[in-house]
PDB file of C-alpha atoms in Angstrom:
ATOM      1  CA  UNK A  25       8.817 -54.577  -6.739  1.00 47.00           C
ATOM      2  CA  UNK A  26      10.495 -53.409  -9.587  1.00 52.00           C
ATOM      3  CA  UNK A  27      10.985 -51.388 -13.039  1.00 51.00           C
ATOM      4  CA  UNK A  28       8.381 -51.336 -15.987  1.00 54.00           C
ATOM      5  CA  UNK A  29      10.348 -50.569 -19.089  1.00 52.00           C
ATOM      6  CA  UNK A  30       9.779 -50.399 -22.908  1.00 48.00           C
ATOM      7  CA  UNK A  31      11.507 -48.926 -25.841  1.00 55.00           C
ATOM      8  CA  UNK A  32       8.715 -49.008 -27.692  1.00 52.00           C
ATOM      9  CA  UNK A  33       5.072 -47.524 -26.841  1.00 51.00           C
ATOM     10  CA  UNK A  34       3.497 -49.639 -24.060  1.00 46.00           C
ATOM     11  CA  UNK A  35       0.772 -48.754 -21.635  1.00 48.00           C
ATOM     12  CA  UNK A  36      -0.050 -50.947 -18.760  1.00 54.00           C
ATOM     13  CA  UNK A  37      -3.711 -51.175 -18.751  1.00 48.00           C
ATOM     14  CA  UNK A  38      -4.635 -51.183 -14.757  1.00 50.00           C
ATOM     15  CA  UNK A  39      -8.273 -53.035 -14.332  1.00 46.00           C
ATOM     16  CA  UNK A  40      -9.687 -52.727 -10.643  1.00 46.00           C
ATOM     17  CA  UNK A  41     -12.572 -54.547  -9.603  1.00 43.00           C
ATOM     18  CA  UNK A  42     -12.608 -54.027  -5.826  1.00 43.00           C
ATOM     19  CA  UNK A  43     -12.534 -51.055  -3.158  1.00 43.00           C
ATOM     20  CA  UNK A  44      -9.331 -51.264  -2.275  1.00 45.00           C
ATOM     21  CA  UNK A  45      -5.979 -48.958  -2.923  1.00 46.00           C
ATOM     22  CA  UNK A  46      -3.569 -50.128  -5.140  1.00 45.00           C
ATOM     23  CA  UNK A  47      -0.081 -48.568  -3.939  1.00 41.00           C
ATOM     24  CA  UNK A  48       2.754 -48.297  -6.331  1.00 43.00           C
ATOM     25  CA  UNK A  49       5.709 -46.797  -3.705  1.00 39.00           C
ATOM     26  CA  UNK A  50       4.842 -43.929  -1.267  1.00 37.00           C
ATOM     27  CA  UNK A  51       3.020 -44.268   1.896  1.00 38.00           C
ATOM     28  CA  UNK A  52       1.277 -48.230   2.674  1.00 39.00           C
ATOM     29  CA  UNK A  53       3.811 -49.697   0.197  1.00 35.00           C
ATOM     30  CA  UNK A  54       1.603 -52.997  -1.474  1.00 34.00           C
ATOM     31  CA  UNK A  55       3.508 -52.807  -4.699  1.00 41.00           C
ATOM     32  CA  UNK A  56       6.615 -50.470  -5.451  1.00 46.00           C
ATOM     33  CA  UNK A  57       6.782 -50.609  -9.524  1.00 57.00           C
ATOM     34  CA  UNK A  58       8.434 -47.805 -11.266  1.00 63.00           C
ATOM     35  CA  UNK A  59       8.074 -46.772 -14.795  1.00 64.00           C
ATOM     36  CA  UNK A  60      10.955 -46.153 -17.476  1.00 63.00           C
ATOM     37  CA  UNK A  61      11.562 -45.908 -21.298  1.00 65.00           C
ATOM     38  CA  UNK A  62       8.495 -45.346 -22.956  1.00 63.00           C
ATOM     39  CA  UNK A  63       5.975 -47.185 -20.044  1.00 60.00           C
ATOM     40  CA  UNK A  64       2.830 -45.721 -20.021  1.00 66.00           C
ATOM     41  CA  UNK A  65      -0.127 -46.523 -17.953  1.00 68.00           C
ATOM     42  CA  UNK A  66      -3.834 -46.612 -18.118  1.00 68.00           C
ATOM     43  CA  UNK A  67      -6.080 -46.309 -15.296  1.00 67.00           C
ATOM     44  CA  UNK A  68      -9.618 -47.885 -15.693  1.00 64.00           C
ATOM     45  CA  UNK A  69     -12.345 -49.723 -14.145  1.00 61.00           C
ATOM     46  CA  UNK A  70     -13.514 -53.451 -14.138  1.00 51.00           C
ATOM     47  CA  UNK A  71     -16.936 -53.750 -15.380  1.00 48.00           C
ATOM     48  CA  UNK A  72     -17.704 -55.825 -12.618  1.00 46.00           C
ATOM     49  CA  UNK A  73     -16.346 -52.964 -10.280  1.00 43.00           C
ATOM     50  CA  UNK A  74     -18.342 -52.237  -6.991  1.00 42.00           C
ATOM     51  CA  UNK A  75     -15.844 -48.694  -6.501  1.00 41.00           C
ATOM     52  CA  UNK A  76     -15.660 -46.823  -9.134  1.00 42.00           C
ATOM     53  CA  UNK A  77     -13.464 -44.652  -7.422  1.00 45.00           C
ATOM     54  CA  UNK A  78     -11.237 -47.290  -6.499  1.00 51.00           C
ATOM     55  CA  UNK A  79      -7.913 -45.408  -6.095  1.00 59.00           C
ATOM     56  CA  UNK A  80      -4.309 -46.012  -7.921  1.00 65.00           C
ATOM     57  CA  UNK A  81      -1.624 -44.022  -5.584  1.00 66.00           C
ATOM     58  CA  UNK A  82       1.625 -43.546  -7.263  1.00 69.00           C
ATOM     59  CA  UNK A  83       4.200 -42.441  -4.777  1.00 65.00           C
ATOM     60  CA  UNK A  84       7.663 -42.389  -6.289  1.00 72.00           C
ATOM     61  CA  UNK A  85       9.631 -40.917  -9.450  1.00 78.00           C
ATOM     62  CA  UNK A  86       8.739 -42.095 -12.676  1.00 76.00           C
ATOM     63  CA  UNK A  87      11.404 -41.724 -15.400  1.00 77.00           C
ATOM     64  CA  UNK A  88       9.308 -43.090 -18.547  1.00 76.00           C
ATOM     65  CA  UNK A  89       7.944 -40.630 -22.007  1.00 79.00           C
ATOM     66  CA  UNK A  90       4.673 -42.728 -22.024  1.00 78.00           C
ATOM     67  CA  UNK A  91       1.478 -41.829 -22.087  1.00 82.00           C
ATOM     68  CA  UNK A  92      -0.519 -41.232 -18.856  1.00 86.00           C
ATOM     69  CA  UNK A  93      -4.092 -42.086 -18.893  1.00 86.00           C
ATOM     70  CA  UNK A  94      -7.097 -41.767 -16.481  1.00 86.00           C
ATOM     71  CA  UNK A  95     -10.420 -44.023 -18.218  1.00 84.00           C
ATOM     72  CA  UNK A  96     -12.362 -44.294 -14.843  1.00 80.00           C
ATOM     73  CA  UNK A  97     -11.389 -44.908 -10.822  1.00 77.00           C
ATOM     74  CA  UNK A  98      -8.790 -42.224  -9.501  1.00 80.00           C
ATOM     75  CA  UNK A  99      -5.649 -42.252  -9.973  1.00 82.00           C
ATOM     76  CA  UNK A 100      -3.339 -39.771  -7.616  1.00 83.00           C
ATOM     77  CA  UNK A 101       0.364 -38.608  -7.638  1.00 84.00           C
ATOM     78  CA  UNK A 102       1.698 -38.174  -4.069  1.00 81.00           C
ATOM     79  CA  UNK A 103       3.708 -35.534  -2.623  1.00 83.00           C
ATOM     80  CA  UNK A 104       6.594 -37.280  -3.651  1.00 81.00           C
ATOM     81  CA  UNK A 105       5.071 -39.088  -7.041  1.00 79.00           C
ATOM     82  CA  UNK A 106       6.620 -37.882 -10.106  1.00 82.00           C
ATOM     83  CA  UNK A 107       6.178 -38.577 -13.801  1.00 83.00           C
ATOM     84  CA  UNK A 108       8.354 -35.951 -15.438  1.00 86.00           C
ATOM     85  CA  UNK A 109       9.128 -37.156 -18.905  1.00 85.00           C
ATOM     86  CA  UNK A 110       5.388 -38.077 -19.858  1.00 83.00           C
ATOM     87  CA  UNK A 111       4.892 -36.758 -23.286  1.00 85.00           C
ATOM     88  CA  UNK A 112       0.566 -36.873 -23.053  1.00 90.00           C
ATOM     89  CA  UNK A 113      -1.762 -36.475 -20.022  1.00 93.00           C
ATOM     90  CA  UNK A 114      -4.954 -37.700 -20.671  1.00 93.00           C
ATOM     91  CA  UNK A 115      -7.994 -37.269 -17.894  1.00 94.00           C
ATOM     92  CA  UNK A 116     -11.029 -38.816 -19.867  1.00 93.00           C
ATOM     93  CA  UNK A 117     -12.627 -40.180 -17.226  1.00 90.00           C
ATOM     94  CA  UNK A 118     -13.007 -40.612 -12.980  1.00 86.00           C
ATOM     95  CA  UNK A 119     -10.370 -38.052 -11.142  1.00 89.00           C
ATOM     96  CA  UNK A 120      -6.171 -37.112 -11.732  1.00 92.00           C
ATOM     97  CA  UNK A 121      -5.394 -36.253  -8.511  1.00 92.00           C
ATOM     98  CA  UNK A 122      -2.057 -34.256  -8.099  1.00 93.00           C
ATOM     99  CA  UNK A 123      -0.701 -33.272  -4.659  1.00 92.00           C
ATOM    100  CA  UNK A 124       2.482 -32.270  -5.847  1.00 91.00           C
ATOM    101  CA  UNK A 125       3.395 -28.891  -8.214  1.00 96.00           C
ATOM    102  CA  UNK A 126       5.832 -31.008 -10.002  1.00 93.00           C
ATOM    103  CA  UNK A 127       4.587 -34.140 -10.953  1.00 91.00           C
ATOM    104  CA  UNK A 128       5.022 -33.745 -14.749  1.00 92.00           C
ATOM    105  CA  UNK A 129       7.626 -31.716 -16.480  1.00 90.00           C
ATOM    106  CA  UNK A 130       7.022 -28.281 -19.098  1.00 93.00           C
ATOM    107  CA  UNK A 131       6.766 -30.665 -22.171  1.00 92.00           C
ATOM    108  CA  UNK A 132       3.765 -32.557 -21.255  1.00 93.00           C
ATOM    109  CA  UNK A 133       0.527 -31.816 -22.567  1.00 94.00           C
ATOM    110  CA  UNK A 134      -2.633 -32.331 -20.194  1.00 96.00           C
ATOM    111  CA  UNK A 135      -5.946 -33.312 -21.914  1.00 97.00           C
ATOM    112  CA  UNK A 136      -8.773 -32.738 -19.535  1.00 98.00           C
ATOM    113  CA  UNK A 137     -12.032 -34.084 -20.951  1.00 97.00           C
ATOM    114  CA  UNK A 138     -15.988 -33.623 -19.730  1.00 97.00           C
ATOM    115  CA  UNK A 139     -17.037 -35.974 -17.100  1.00 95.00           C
ATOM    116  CA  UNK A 140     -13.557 -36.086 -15.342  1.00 95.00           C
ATOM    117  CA  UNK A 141     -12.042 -34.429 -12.651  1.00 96.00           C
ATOM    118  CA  UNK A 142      -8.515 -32.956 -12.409  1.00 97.00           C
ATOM    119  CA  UNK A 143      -7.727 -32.008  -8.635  1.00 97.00           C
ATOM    120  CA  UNK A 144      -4.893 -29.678  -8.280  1.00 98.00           C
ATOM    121  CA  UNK A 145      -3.891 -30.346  -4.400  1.00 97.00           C
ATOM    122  CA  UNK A 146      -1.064 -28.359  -4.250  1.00 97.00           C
ATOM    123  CA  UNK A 147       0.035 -24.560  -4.302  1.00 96.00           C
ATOM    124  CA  UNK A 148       1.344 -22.944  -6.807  1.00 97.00           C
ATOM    125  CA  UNK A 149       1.075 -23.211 -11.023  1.00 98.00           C
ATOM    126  CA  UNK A 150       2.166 -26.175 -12.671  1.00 97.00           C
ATOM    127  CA  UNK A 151       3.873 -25.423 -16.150  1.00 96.00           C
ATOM    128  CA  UNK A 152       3.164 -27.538 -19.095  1.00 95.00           C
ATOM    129  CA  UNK A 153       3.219 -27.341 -22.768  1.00 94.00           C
ATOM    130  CA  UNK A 154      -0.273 -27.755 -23.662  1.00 94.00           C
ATOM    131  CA  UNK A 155      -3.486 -27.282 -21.938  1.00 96.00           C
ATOM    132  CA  UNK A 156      -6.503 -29.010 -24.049  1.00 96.00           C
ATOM    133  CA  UNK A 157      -9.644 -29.286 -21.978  1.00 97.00           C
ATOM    134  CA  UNK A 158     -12.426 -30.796 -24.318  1.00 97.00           C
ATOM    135  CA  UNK A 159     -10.254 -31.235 -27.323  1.00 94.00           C
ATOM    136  CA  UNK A 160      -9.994 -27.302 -27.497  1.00 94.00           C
ATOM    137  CA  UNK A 161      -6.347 -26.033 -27.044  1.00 94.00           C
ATOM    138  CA  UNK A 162      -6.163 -23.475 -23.985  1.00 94.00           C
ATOM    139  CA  UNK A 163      -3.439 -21.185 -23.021  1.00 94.00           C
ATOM    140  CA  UNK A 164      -3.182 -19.107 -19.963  1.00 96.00           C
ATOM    141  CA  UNK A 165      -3.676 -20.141 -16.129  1.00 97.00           C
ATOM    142  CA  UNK A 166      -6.360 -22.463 -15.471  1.00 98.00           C
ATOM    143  CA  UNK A 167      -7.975 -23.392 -11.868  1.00 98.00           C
ATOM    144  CA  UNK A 168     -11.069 -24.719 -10.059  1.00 98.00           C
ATOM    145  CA  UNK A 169     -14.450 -22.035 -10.452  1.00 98.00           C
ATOM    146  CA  UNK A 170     -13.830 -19.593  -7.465  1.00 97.00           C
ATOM    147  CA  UNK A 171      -9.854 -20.075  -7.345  1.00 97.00           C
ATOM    148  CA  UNK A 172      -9.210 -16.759  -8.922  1.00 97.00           C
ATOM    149  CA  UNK A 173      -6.971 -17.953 -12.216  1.00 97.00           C
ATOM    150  CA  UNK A 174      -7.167 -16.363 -15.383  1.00 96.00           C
ATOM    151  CA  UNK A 175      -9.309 -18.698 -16.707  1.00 97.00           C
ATOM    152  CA  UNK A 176     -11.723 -21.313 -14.487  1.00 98.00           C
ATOM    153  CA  UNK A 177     -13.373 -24.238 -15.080  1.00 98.00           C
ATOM    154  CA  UNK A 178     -15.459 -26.820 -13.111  1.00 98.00           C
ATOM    155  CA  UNK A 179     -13.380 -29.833 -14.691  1.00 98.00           C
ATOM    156  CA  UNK A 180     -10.202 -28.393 -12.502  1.00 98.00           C
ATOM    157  CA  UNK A 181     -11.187 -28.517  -8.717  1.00 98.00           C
ATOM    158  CA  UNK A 182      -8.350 -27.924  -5.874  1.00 98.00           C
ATOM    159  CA  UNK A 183      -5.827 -24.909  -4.877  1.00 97.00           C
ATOM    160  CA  UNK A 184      -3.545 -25.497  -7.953  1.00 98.00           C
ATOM    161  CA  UNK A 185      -3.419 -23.868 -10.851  1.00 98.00           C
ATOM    162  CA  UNK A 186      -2.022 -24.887 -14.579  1.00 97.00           C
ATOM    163  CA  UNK A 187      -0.245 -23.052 -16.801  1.00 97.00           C
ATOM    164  CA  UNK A 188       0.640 -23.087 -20.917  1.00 95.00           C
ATOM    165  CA  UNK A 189       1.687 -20.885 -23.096  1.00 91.00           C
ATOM    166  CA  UNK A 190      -0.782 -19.091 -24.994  1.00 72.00           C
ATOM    167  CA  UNK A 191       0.878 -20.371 -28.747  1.00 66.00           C
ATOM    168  CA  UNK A 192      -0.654 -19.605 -31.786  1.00 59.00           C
ATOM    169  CA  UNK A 193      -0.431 -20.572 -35.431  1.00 61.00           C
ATOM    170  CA  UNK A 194       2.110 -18.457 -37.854  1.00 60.00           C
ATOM    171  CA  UNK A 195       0.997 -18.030 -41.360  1.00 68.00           C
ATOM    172  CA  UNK A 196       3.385 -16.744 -44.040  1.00 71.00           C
ATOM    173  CA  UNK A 197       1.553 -15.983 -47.189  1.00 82.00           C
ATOM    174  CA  UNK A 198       3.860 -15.111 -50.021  1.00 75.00           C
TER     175      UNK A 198
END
């Protein structure tokens, strides 16, 4: 195991190509890597890929600003998975699966894009800067159609909500 660092922008682009879990700390420990500095990572999908749900379970506390990205496959934050300094969340494709409240921290922004899925296993609201869902910037509480938040869409499935600001642009005409 050990500690993927930068201190410049880096993402780790994770190909899969088989049907089995990749485990980065947490429960059936195969690798234990941690990310730091400005790390990111990419999840995506061989093209030779026979699961393209093949999942990417990250179990422990990330310390890194870099980006977080979900192409295709799942990728999934465990109870005790944490990524609290990532400065962009970006679900373009396949499933973000959170089972914790806290995974990322109140200056993140989330990015939820058409054709993915964003499963909020967990109770409560997550806070974060910025909600986009399609490009579109969203404020307000957002949850799975039929949870009851503010604002629902089928993109968010699960018994989480999320949460940002509704922040608008200032004008001063003189």
């Amino acid at each position: 195991g050990g500690i993927i660092t930068s201190d410049g922008p880096a993402i780790l682009h994770l190909v899969s190509d088989n049907a089995e879990p990749t485990y980065f700390g947490g429960l059936e420990r195969v690798v234990k890597i941690q990310f730091a500095g400005n790390a990111g990572i990419s999840k995506e999908e061989g093209t030779g890929s026979t699961a393209p749900n093949c999942p990417l379970i990250l179990g422990d506390e990330n310390t890194s600003t870099g980006l977080v990205r979900v192409v295709k496959g799942r990728l999934t934050f465990t109870e005790t998975g944490t990524w609290k300094n990532a400065s962009s969340v970006e679900v373009l494709g396949g499933q973000l699966q959170l089972q914790n409240v806290d995974v990322f921290g109140t200056n993140t922004v989330v990015s939820i894009s058409s054709g993915s899925e964003t499963a909020l296993d967990y109770a409560g609201t997550m806070e974060v800067a910025e909600l986009r869902i399609d490009g579109r910037r969203r404020g307000g509480t957002w949850g799975a159609v039929g949870s009851g938040a503010q604002h629902e869409t089928a993109l968010i499935t699960g018994t989480g909500f999320l949460h940002s600001d509704e922040r608008g642009v200032m004008l001063l005409i003189r």
